Amino acid sequence: MSNVPDDLKYTAEHEWVKVDGAEVTIGVTDHAQSEMGDITYVELPDVGGDVDKGNDVVALESVKAASDVYAPVSGKIVAVNTELEDSPELVNSAPYGDGWLVRIEMADASQLDALMDAAAYREHIENA
Amino acid sequence: MSDSDTLKKTPLYDWHLERNARMVDFGGWAMPVQYTSILDEHTVCRNKIALFDTSHMGQFEIRGSGAREALDKIVSRSLAGLKPGQARYGFLCDENGGTIDDTVVYRHPDDTDETHYYMVVNAGTTDGDREHVSALLPKTVSLEDVSAQTVKIDIQGPAARLPLAAICDADLKSLKRFHAIMTAVLGEVCLVSRSGYTGEYGFELYCGVEHGRAVWQALIEHGAPRGLKPAGLGARDTLRTEVCLPLYGHELSRDITPVMAGQQWAISFDKTFLGVDALRKENATGPARRIVPFLLEGRQAARPGDIVTDSSGSELGVVTSGTFCPSLNRAGGMMLIDSESAMPGATVDIRLKRRTVQAGIVDKPLYKKPKK
């Protein structure tokens, strides 16, 4: 059973969201990294750019396939995890920690209401 | 996998499931793509020992008076002068020189008079190859498809001999590359070949079905303390791509001749075999397009089918194999492009999904084993 921390929010597309005041940090879940296999390349957006909820914000590549990560909320990209340029495997080994992807300054905090809590996400992956 | 009921299964299928291998459809077979991690399995093969189930491949026993002469009319490589147990790599071609399959043909280790040969072919092409070869053999020569009765195990890596030596008394140290012996492995005779598809030292074993399961298990047990890991098709692909070994359907096909693929070394141009006329012509003028290896600067991979262009955007060809190369820490592969542009040292552009990257054409192999 994959790891699903209780203090995070989740999307149906297997992203996690950590709320920190007006900002959120996002990444992909343990379930997602396990499904994808070894991540070999991460394409991060530019800091300062805007992103709309539901649009692809990060591209992940594994040995066999490519996967898009979608922005769970709209806002401005205020930070990206540049460690992933040389160490994309952090997404696999520490998906909730050092494998974080981007930090977004939210344009509309009410968008958080549409996200799942840990229990709902656990059920989501169990039924997948 | 939802439709794994309709896919063919090797005799080791249950073992793969028990190990929670991720299974994929490869040419109609349910095969393990990875057990733990493609990168891990690739690295274990380069540094220690990896074990591959390749039982989906095809094997034919070819027997009869005139077998060697008959096969020489069908296979691109001359089989003259082979010692018992010795193998040669070559191609089955159509009359246009198009590749029907690539194959390794052994003079059987037990053969005394050039009447017994063992042909190994690819998984997806086994049935077509059988029909093709059978139709060309004279009445005195028979082809028996033994694929369904055979477990094939590849054990590859610098330490590959050690677990095998624990269950086999033969002098494996002196077995030369592309030579095979019939010898007892775990008490029952198998064909043991010094060969492989990874660029590493190692062996390919051909065993009966029940016995093959026991041999696999014994190799796992004897190998684990030495770092042996089972490895799937994902690692098999990254390993062979790094040493620029062609894969049928990618670098070889009905539309990609062995000359286009740069495999002239495996064509006996002065022999009469099906396709030789077309291949001679093509080799004399030079093929219009050639397969060449390439490297990318970064980690993002070009994939088979990605379009290759020159710097002004004119199409030159297509990527045939492409992946992140774990032993190089960067992406690379092989491409089929216009021959004038296919020069080592040249750069070309590759259109990835979202951006265009520059690729450097290089000599093979992409990965060179470090000298001791």
Coordinates of C-alpha atoms in Angstrom, one line a residue:
Chain A
M1 CA 0.0 0.0 0.0
S2 CA 1.6 3.3 -1.0
N3 CA 2.4 6.1 1.4
V4 CA -0.4 8.8 1.7
P5 CA 0.5 11.5 4.3
D6 CA -2.5 12.8 6.3
D7 CA -1.5 16.4 6.3
L8 CA -1.6 16.9 2.5
K9 CA -4.4 17.4 -0.1
Y10 CA -4.6 15.4 -3.3
T11 CA -5.9 15.5 -6.8
A12 CA -7.4 12.7 -8.9
E13 CA -4.4 12.9 -11.2
H14 CA -2.1 11.9 -8.3
E15 CA -0.6 15.2 -7.3
W16 CA -0.2 16.2 -3.7
V17 CA -0.6 19.8 -2.4
K18 CA 0.9 21.2 0.8
V19 CA -0.7 24.5 1.8
D20 CA 1.5 27.2 3.4
G21 CA -0.5 30.4 3.8
A22 CA -1.0 31.9 0.4
E23 CA 1.3 29.4 -1.3
V24 CA 1.2 25.8 -2.1
T25 CA 4.0 23.3 -2.8
I26 CA 3.1 20.5 -5.2
G27 CA 4.5 17.1 -6.2
V28 CA 3.4 13.7 -7.3
T29 CA 2.3 11.0 -4.9
D30 CA 4.1 7.8 -3.9
H31 CA 1.5 5.9 -6.0
A32 CA 2.3 8.0 -9.0
Q33 CA 6.1 7.6 -8.8
S34 CA 5.7 3.9 -8.4
E35 CA 3.4 3.6 -11.4
M36 CA 5.8 5.7 -13.6
G37 CA 8.9 3.9 -12.6
D38 CA 12.4 5.5 -12.6
I39 CA 12.1 9.2 -13.5
T40 CA 14.9 10.1 -15.8
Y41 CA 14.0 13.7 -16.7
V42 CA 11.9 16.6 -15.2
E43 CA 10.9 19.6 -17.2
L44 CA 10.1 22.5 -14.9
P45 CA 8.4 25.7 -15.8
D46 CA 10.0 29.2 -15.5
V47 CA 9.8 31.0 -12.2
G48 CA 7.5 34.0 -12.5
G49 CA 5.2 32.4 -15.0
D50 CA 1.4 32.1 -14.5
V51 CA -0.4 28.8 -14.5
D52 CA -4.1 27.9 -14.7
K53 CA -5.7 25.1 -12.7
G54 CA -5.9 22.0 -14.8
N55 CA -3.1 23.0 -17.3
D56 CA 0.1 21.0 -17.5
V57 CA 2.8 22.6 -15.4
V58 CA 5.6 20.0 -15.2
A59 CA 6.6 17.2 -17.6
L60 CA 8.0 14.0 -16.1
E61 CA 9.8 11.4 -18.1
S62 CA 10.5 7.8 -17.1
V63 CA 12.6 5.3 -19.0
K64 CA 9.5 4.1 -20.9
A65 CA 7.1 7.0 -20.9
A66 CA 6.3 10.6 -20.5
S67 CA 3.7 12.0 -18.1
D68 CA 2.3 15.5 -17.5
V69 CA 1.7 17.0 -14.1
Y70 CA -1.3 19.4 -13.9
A71 CA -1.6 22.5 -11.8
P72 CA -4.1 21.8 -9.0
V73 CA -4.7 25.6 -8.5
S74 CA -4.2 28.7 -10.6
G75 CA -1.5 31.2 -9.7
K76 CA 2.1 32.3 -10.1
I77 CA 5.1 30.0 -10.1
V78 CA 7.3 31.3 -7.3
A79 CA 9.8 28.5 -7.0
V80 CA 10.9 25.3 -8.8
N81 CA 13.0 22.4 -7.5
T82 CA 16.2 22.8 -9.5
E83 CA 17.7 19.8 -7.7
L84 CA 15.7 17.7 -10.1
E85 CA 17.8 18.7 -13.1
D86 CA 20.6 16.5 -12.0
S87 CA 18.7 14.2 -9.7
P88 CA 15.3 13.4 -11.1
E89 CA 15.3 10.2 -9.1
L90 CA 14.4 12.3 -6.0
V91 CA 10.8 12.1 -7.4
N92 CA 11.0 8.4 -6.8
S93 CA 13.0 8.2 -3.6
A94 CA 11.3 11.2 -1.8
P95 CA 8.1 12.2 -3.6
Y96 CA 6.8 14.2 -0.6
G97 CA 10.1 15.7 0.4
D98 CA 13.1 16.4 -1.7
G99 CA 11.2 15.4 -4.8
W100 CA 8.8 18.4 -4.6
L101 CA 8.2 20.0 -8.0
V102 CA 7.0 23.6 -7.8
R103 CA 5.6 26.2 -5.4
I104 CA 2.7 28.3 -6.5
E105 CA 1.3 31.6 -5.1
M106 CA -2.5 31.0 -5.3
A107 CA -4.7 33.3 -7.3
D108 CA -7.8 31.9 -5.7
A109 CA -7.5 29.9 -2.4
S110 CA -11.1 28.6 -2.7
Q111 CA -9.8 26.2 -5.4
L112 CA -8.4 24.2 -2.5
D113 CA -11.9 23.1 -1.6
A114 CA -12.1 20.9 -4.7
L115 CA -9.1 18.8 -3.6
M116 CA -9.3 15.5 -1.8
D117 CA -8.1 14.8 1.7
A118 CA -5.9 11.8 2.5
A119 CA -8.8 9.4 3.2
A120 CA -10.5 10.2 -0.1
Y121 CA -7.2 9.8 -2.0
R122 CA -6.5 6.5 -0.4
E123 CA -9.9 5.3 -1.6
H124 CA -9.3 6.8 -5.0
I125 CA -6.1 4.7 -5.6
E126 CA -7.7 1.6 -4.0
N127 CA -10.5 1.8 -6.6
A128 CA -8.2 2.5 -9.5
Chain B
M1 CA -3.1 -6.6 -17.1
S2 CA -6.7 -6.9 -18.2
D3 CA -6.1 -8.9 -21.4
S4 CA -3.3 -11.1 -20.2
D5 CA -5.5 -14.1 -20.8
T6 CA -5.1 -13.7 -24.5
L7 CA -1.4 -13.1 -24.4
K8 CA 1.1 -15.9 -24.7
K9 CA 3.0 -16.8 -21.5
T10 CA 6.5 -18.2 -21.1
P11 CA 7.0 -21.1 -18.7
L12 CA 8.4 -18.6 -16.2
Y13 CA 5.3 -16.4 -16.2
D14 CA 4.1 -17.4 -12.8
W15 CA 7.6 -16.7 -11.3
H16 CA 7.5 -13.2 -12.7
L17 CA 4.0 -12.6 -11.2
E18 CA 5.1 -13.9 -7.8
R19 CA 7.9 -11.4 -7.9
N20 CA 5.4 -8.6 -8.7
A21 CA 7.0 -7.9 -12.0
R22 CA 5.3 -5.2 -14.1
M23 CA 4.1 -7.1 -17.2
V24 CA 3.7 -5.8 -20.7
D25 CA 2.5 -7.0 -24.0
F26 CA 5.6 -7.6 -26.1
G27 CA 4.7 -9.0 -29.6
G28 CA 1.7 -10.9 -28.2
W29 CA 3.6 -12.2 -25.1
A30 CA 3.1 -11.2 -21.5
M31 CA 6.6 -10.3 -20.5
P32 CA 8.2 -8.6 -17.5
V33 CA 9.3 -5.0 -18.3
Q34 CA 10.8 -4.6 -14.9
Y35 CA 10.9 -6.3 -11.4
T36 CA 12.1 -3.3 -9.4
S37 CA 13.5 -0.6 -11.5
I38 CA 14.8 -0.5 -15.1
L39 CA 17.8 1.7 -14.1
D40 CA 18.7 -0.7 -11.3
E41 CA 18.4 -3.8 -13.5
H42 CA 20.4 -2.2 -16.2
T43 CA 23.2 -1.2 -13.8
V44 CA 23.3 -4.7 -12.2
C45 CA 23.9 -6.2 -15.6
R46 CA 26.8 -3.8 -16.3
N47 CA 28.3 -4.3 -12.9
K48 CA 27.3 -7.8 -11.6
I49 CA 24.8 -10.3 -13.0
A50 CA 21.4 -10.0 -14.6
L51 CA 19.0 -12.8 -15.4
F52 CA 16.6 -12.5 -18.3
D53 CA 13.7 -14.7 -19.4
T54 CA 13.8 -14.7 -23.2
S55 CA 11.7 -17.8 -23.7
H56 CA 9.4 -15.8 -26.0
M57 CA 12.0 -16.1 -28.8
G58 CA 11.8 -18.8 -31.4
Q59 CA 14.1 -21.8 -32.0
F60 CA 14.2 -24.2 -35.0
E61 CA 16.0 -27.6 -35.2
I62 CA 17.0 -28.0 -38.9
R63 CA 18.1 -31.5 -39.9
G64 CA 18.9 -33.5 -42.9
S65 CA 21.2 -34.3 -45.8
G66 CA 22.2 -31.0 -47.4
A67 CA 21.1 -28.9 -44.5
R68 CA 24.1 -26.6 -44.6
E69 CA 23.9 -26.0 -48.4
A70 CA 20.1 -25.4 -48.0
L71 CA 20.5 -22.9 -45.2
D72 CA 23.3 -21.1 -47.1
K73 CA 20.7 -20.2 -49.7
I74 CA 18.4 -18.7 -47.1
V75 CA 20.7 -17.0 -44.5
S76 CA 22.8 -14.0 -45.4
R77 CA 25.9 -15.3 -43.6
S78 CA 28.0 -18.2 -44.9
L79 CA 27.7 -21.3 -42.7
A80 CA 30.8 -22.9 -44.3
G81 CA 33.6 -23.7 -42.0
L82 CA 31.6 -23.5 -38.8
K83 CA 32.9 -25.8 -36.1
P84 CA 30.3 -27.9 -34.1
G85 CA 28.7 -25.5 -31.7
Q86 CA 29.9 -22.4 -33.5
A87 CA 27.3 -19.8 -34.4
R88 CA 27.0 -16.9 -36.9
Y89 CA 24.6 -13.9 -36.9
G90 CA 22.9 -13.0 -40.1
F91 CA 19.6 -12.2 -41.8
L92 CA 16.6 -13.8 -43.5
C93 CA 15.8 -11.5 -46.4
D94 CA 13.2 -11.3 -49.1
E95 CA 14.1 -10.9 -52.8
N96 CA 14.4 -7.1 -52.4
G97 CA 16.9 -7.4 -49.6
G98 CA 14.3 -6.4 -47.1
T99 CA 14.8 -8.0 -43.7
I100 CA 12.4 -10.7 -42.7
D101 CA 14.3 -11.3 -39.4
D102 CA 17.8 -11.3 -37.9
T103 CA 18.9 -14.7 -36.6
V104 CA 21.7 -16.6 -34.9
V105 CA 22.4 -19.9 -36.6
Y106 CA 24.4 -22.6 -34.8
R107 CA 26.0 -25.6 -36.3
H108 CA 24.6 -27.9 -33.6
P109 CA 27.2 -29.0 -31.0
D110 CA 26.4 -32.6 -31.7
D111 CA 26.7 -32.4 -35.5
T112 CA 29.3 -34.4 -37.3
D113 CA 28.5 -33.9 -40.9
E114 CA 26.8 -30.5 -41.4
T115 CA 23.3 -32.0 -41.3
H116 CA 22.1 -30.5 -38.0
Y117 CA 21.6 -26.7 -37.3
Y118 CA 19.9 -24.7 -34.6
M119 CA 18.3 -21.4 -35.6
V120 CA 17.3 -18.7 -33.1
V121 CA 14.8 -16.0 -34.2
N122 CA 12.8 -13.2 -32.7
A123 CA 9.5 -13.6 -30.8
G124 CA 7.0 -11.7 -32.9
T125 CA 8.5 -13.1 -36.2
T126 CA 8.8 -16.8 -35.2
D127 CA 5.7 -18.0 -37.2
G128 CA 6.6 -16.0 -40.3
D129 CA 10.2 -17.2 -40.2
R130 CA 9.1 -20.8 -39.9
E131 CA 6.9 -20.6 -42.9
H132 CA 9.6 -18.7 -44.9
V133 CA 12.4 -21.1 -44.1
S134 CA 10.3 -24.3 -44.4
A135 CA 9.1 -23.2 -47.9
L136 CA 12.7 -22.9 -49.1
L137 CA 14.1 -26.1 -47.7
P138 CA 14.5 -29.2 -50.0
K139 CA 12.6 -32.4 -49.1
T140 CA 15.7 -33.9 -47.5
V141 CA 15.9 -31.2 -44.8
S142 CA 13.3 -30.8 -42.1
L143 CA 12.5 -27.9 -39.8
E144 CA 11.1 -28.6 -36.4
D145 CA 9.9 -25.6 -34.4
V146 CA 10.9 -26.3 -30.9
S147 CA 10.0 -22.8 -29.5
A148 CA 7.2 -24.1 -27.3
Q149 CA 9.4 -26.7 -25.8
T150 CA 12.2 -24.4 -24.9
V151 CA 13.0 -22.1 -22.0
K152 CA 15.7 -19.6 -23.0
I153 CA 17.5 -17.8 -20.2
D154 CA 20.1 -15.0 -20.7
I155 CA 22.6 -14.6 -17.8
Q156 CA 24.7 -11.5 -18.5
G157 CA 27.2 -9.4 -16.6
P158 CA 30.9 -9.5 -15.6
A159 CA 30.2 -12.2 -13.0
A160 CA 27.7 -14.2 -15.1
R161 CA 29.8 -17.4 -15.2
L162 CA 29.8 -17.9 -11.4
P163 CA 26.2 -18.9 -10.7
L164 CA 26.2 -21.0 -13.9
A165 CA 29.4 -22.8 -12.9
A166 CA 27.7 -23.8 -9.7
I167 CA 25.3 -25.9 -11.6
C168 CA 27.3 -26.9 -14.6
D169 CA 30.6 -28.8 -14.7
A170 CA 31.7 -27.8 -18.2
D171 CA 34.7 -25.7 -18.8
L172 CA 32.8 -22.4 -19.3
K173 CA 36.0 -20.3 -19.0
S174 CA 37.3 -21.6 -22.3
L175 CA 34.0 -21.3 -24.2
K176 CA 34.5 -18.7 -26.9
R177 CA 32.1 -16.0 -28.0
F178 CA 29.4 -17.3 -30.3
H179 CA 30.2 -20.9 -29.5
A180 CA 27.9 -23.4 -27.8
I181 CA 28.1 -26.7 -26.1
M182 CA 25.6 -29.4 -25.1
T183 CA 26.2 -29.9 -21.4
A184 CA 24.5 -31.0 -18.2
V185 CA 23.1 -28.0 -16.3
L186 CA 21.6 -29.1 -13.0
G187 CA 21.7 -32.7 -14.2
E188 CA 20.0 -32.4 -17.6
V189 CA 21.6 -31.5 -20.9
C190 CA 21.0 -28.0 -22.2
L191 CA 22.5 -25.9 -25.0
V192 CA 24.8 -23.4 -23.4
S193 CA 26.0 -20.6 -25.7
R194 CA 28.5 -17.9 -24.9
S195 CA 26.5 -15.0 -26.4
G196 CA 24.0 -12.3 -25.5
Y197 CA 22.3 -9.0 -26.4
T198 CA 23.6 -6.7 -23.7
G199 CA 27.2 -5.9 -24.6
E200 CA 28.3 -7.7 -21.5
Y201 CA 30.0 -11.1 -21.0
G202 CA 27.5 -13.9 -20.5
F203 CA 25.6 -16.9 -21.7
E204 CA 22.3 -17.9 -23.3
L205 CA 20.9 -21.2 -22.1
Y206 CA 18.3 -23.3 -24.0
C207 CA 16.6 -25.8 -21.8
G208 CA 13.5 -28.0 -21.8
V209 CA 10.4 -26.4 -20.2
E210 CA 10.2 -28.1 -16.8
H211 CA 13.9 -28.2 -16.5
G212 CA 14.2 -24.6 -17.5
R213 CA 12.1 -23.6 -14.5
A214 CA 14.5 -25.4 -12.2
V215 CA 17.5 -23.9 -13.8
W216 CA 16.1 -20.4 -13.5
Q217 CA 15.4 -21.0 -9.8
A218 CA 18.9 -22.4 -9.2
L219 CA 20.6 -19.5 -11.0
I220 CA 18.6 -17.1 -8.8
E221 CA 19.6 -18.9 -5.7
H222 CA 23.3 -19.3 -6.6
G223 CA 23.5 -15.8 -8.0
A224 CA 21.7 -13.8 -5.3
P225 CA 24.7 -13.8 -2.9
R226 CA 26.8 -12.5 -5.8
G227 CA 24.4 -9.7 -6.6
L228 CA 22.4 -11.4 -9.3
K229 CA 19.0 -9.8 -10.0
P230 CA 16.3 -10.8 -12.5
A231 CA 15.9 -8.1 -15.2
G232 CA 13.1 -7.3 -17.6
L233 CA 12.7 -6.1 -21.2
G234 CA 13.1 -2.5 -20.1
A235 CA 16.7 -3.0 -19.1
R236 CA 17.2 -5.4 -22.1
D237 CA 16.3 -2.5 -24.3
T238 CA 18.5 0.2 -22.6
L239 CA 21.4 -2.2 -22.6
R240 CA 21.3 -3.2 -26.3
T241 CA 20.6 0.4 -27.3
E242 CA 23.8 1.6 -25.5
V243 CA 25.9 -0.8 -27.6
C244 CA 23.9 -0.2 -30.8
L245 CA 22.6 -3.7 -31.3
P246 CA 19.8 -3.6 -33.9
L247 CA 16.2 -4.6 -32.8
Y248 CA 14.0 -6.1 -35.5
G249 CA 11.1 -3.8 -36.2
H250 CA 13.3 -0.8 -35.4
E251 CA 16.7 -0.9 -37.1
L252 CA 15.8 -3.8 -39.3
S253 CA 12.5 -4.4 -41.2
R254 CA 11.1 -5.2 -44.6
D255 CA 11.9 -1.6 -45.4
I256 CA 15.2 -1.5 -43.7
T257 CA 17.8 -3.8 -45.3
P258 CA 20.9 -5.0 -43.5
V259 CA 22.9 -2.7 -45.7
M260 CA 20.9 0.3 -44.6
A261 CA 21.4 -0.9 -41.0
G262 CA 25.1 -0.9 -41.4
Q263 CA 25.3 -4.7 -40.9
Q264 CA 27.4 -5.5 -44.0
W265 CA 29.7 -7.6 -41.8
A266 CA 26.9 -10.2 -41.5
I267 CA 26.3 -10.4 -45.2
S268 CA 28.3 -12.8 -47.4
F269 CA 28.0 -10.9 -50.6
D270 CA 29.8 -13.5 -52.7
K271 CA 27.3 -16.2 -51.7
T272 CA 24.0 -17.0 -53.4
F273 CA 21.2 -16.5 -51.0
L274 CA 17.7 -15.0 -51.3
G275 CA 18.1 -11.3 -51.5
V276 CA 21.8 -11.1 -52.3
D277 CA 21.3 -9.5 -55.7
A278 CA 19.4 -6.6 -54.3
L279 CA 21.8 -6.2 -51.3
R280 CA 24.9 -6.3 -53.7
K281 CA 23.3 -3.5 -55.8
E282 CA 22.4 -1.4 -52.7
N283 CA 25.8 -1.9 -51.2
A284 CA 27.6 -0.9 -54.4
T285 CA 25.7 2.4 -54.8
G286 CA 25.3 3.0 -51.1
P287 CA 21.9 3.0 -49.4
A288 CA 19.8 6.2 -49.7
R289 CA 19.3 6.2 -45.9
R290 CA 21.4 4.7 -43.1
I291 CA 21.1 3.8 -39.5
V292 CA 23.5 5.8 -37.3
P293 CA 23.9 6.2 -33.5
F294 CA 23.3 9.5 -31.9
L295 CA 23.7 11.2 -28.5
L296 CA 21.7 14.0 -26.9
E297 CA 23.2 16.6 -24.6
G298 CA 20.7 16.1 -21.8
R299 CA 18.5 13.5 -20.1
Q300 CA 15.3 14.0 -22.1
A301 CA 14.9 11.2 -24.5
A302 CA 14.1 11.1 -28.2
R303 CA 11.7 8.2 -28.9
P304 CA 11.2 5.9 -31.8
G305 CA 9.2 7.8 -34.5
D306 CA 10.5 11.3 -33.6
I307 CA 11.3 13.2 -36.8
V308 CA 14.9 14.1 -37.5
T309 CA 15.6 17.3 -39.5
D310 CA 18.5 19.4 -40.5
S311 CA 19.0 22.8 -38.9
S312 CA 16.6 24.5 -41.3
G313 CA 13.8 22.0 -40.5
S314 CA 14.0 19.8 -43.6
E315 CA 13.2 16.2 -42.8
L316 CA 16.1 13.8 -42.9
G317 CA 14.6 10.8 -41.3
V318 CA 13.4 9.3 -38.1
V319 CA 14.5 8.0 -34.7
T320 CA 14.4 4.2 -34.7
S321 CA 15.5 3.6 -31.1
G322 CA 15.8 6.2 -28.3
T323 CA 16.0 6.2 -24.6
F324 CA 17.7 7.6 -21.5
C325 CA 21.0 5.7 -21.3
P326 CA 21.7 4.8 -17.7
S327 CA 25.4 4.0 -18.3
L328 CA 25.9 7.4 -19.9
N329 CA 23.6 9.6 -17.8
R330 CA 22.2 11.1 -21.0
A331 CA 19.8 10.2 -23.7
G332 CA 20.8 8.6 -27.0
G333 CA 19.8 6.0 -29.6
M334 CA 19.8 5.2 -33.3
M335 CA 18.2 6.9 -36.3
L336 CA 17.5 6.2 -40.0
I337 CA 18.5 9.2 -42.0
D338 CA 19.6 10.4 -45.4
S339 CA 23.1 9.0 -46.0
E340 CA 24.6 12.4 -46.9
S341 CA 23.7 13.7 -43.4
A342 CA 24.7 10.5 -41.6
M343 CA 28.3 11.4 -40.8
P344 CA 29.8 10.8 -37.4
G345 CA 30.5 14.3 -36.0
A346 CA 27.5 15.9 -37.7
T347 CA 24.7 17.4 -35.8
V348 CA 21.0 17.2 -36.6
D349 CA 17.8 18.3 -35.0
I350 CA 15.2 16.0 -33.5
R351 CA 11.6 17.1 -33.0
L352 CA 10.5 16.0 -29.5
K353 CA 6.9 16.4 -28.4
R354 CA 7.3 19.9 -27.0
R355 CA 10.6 21.2 -28.3
T356 CA 13.4 20.5 -30.8
V357 CA 16.8 19.3 -29.6
Q358 CA 20.2 18.9 -31.2
A359 CA 21.7 15.5 -31.6
G360 CA 25.2 14.5 -32.4
I361 CA 25.8 11.6 -34.7
V362 CA 28.5 9.3 -33.4
D363 CA 30.3 6.1 -34.1
K364 CA 29.0 3.0 -32.4
P365 CA 28.9 2.0 -29.6
L366 CA 27.4 4.7 -27.5
Y367 CA 28.7 2.9 -24.4
K368 CA 32.2 1.6 -24.3
K369 CA 33.2 -0.8 -21.6
P370 CA 35.9 0.8 -19.4
K371 CA 39.2 -1.1 -19.8
K372 CA 40.4 -2.9 -16.7

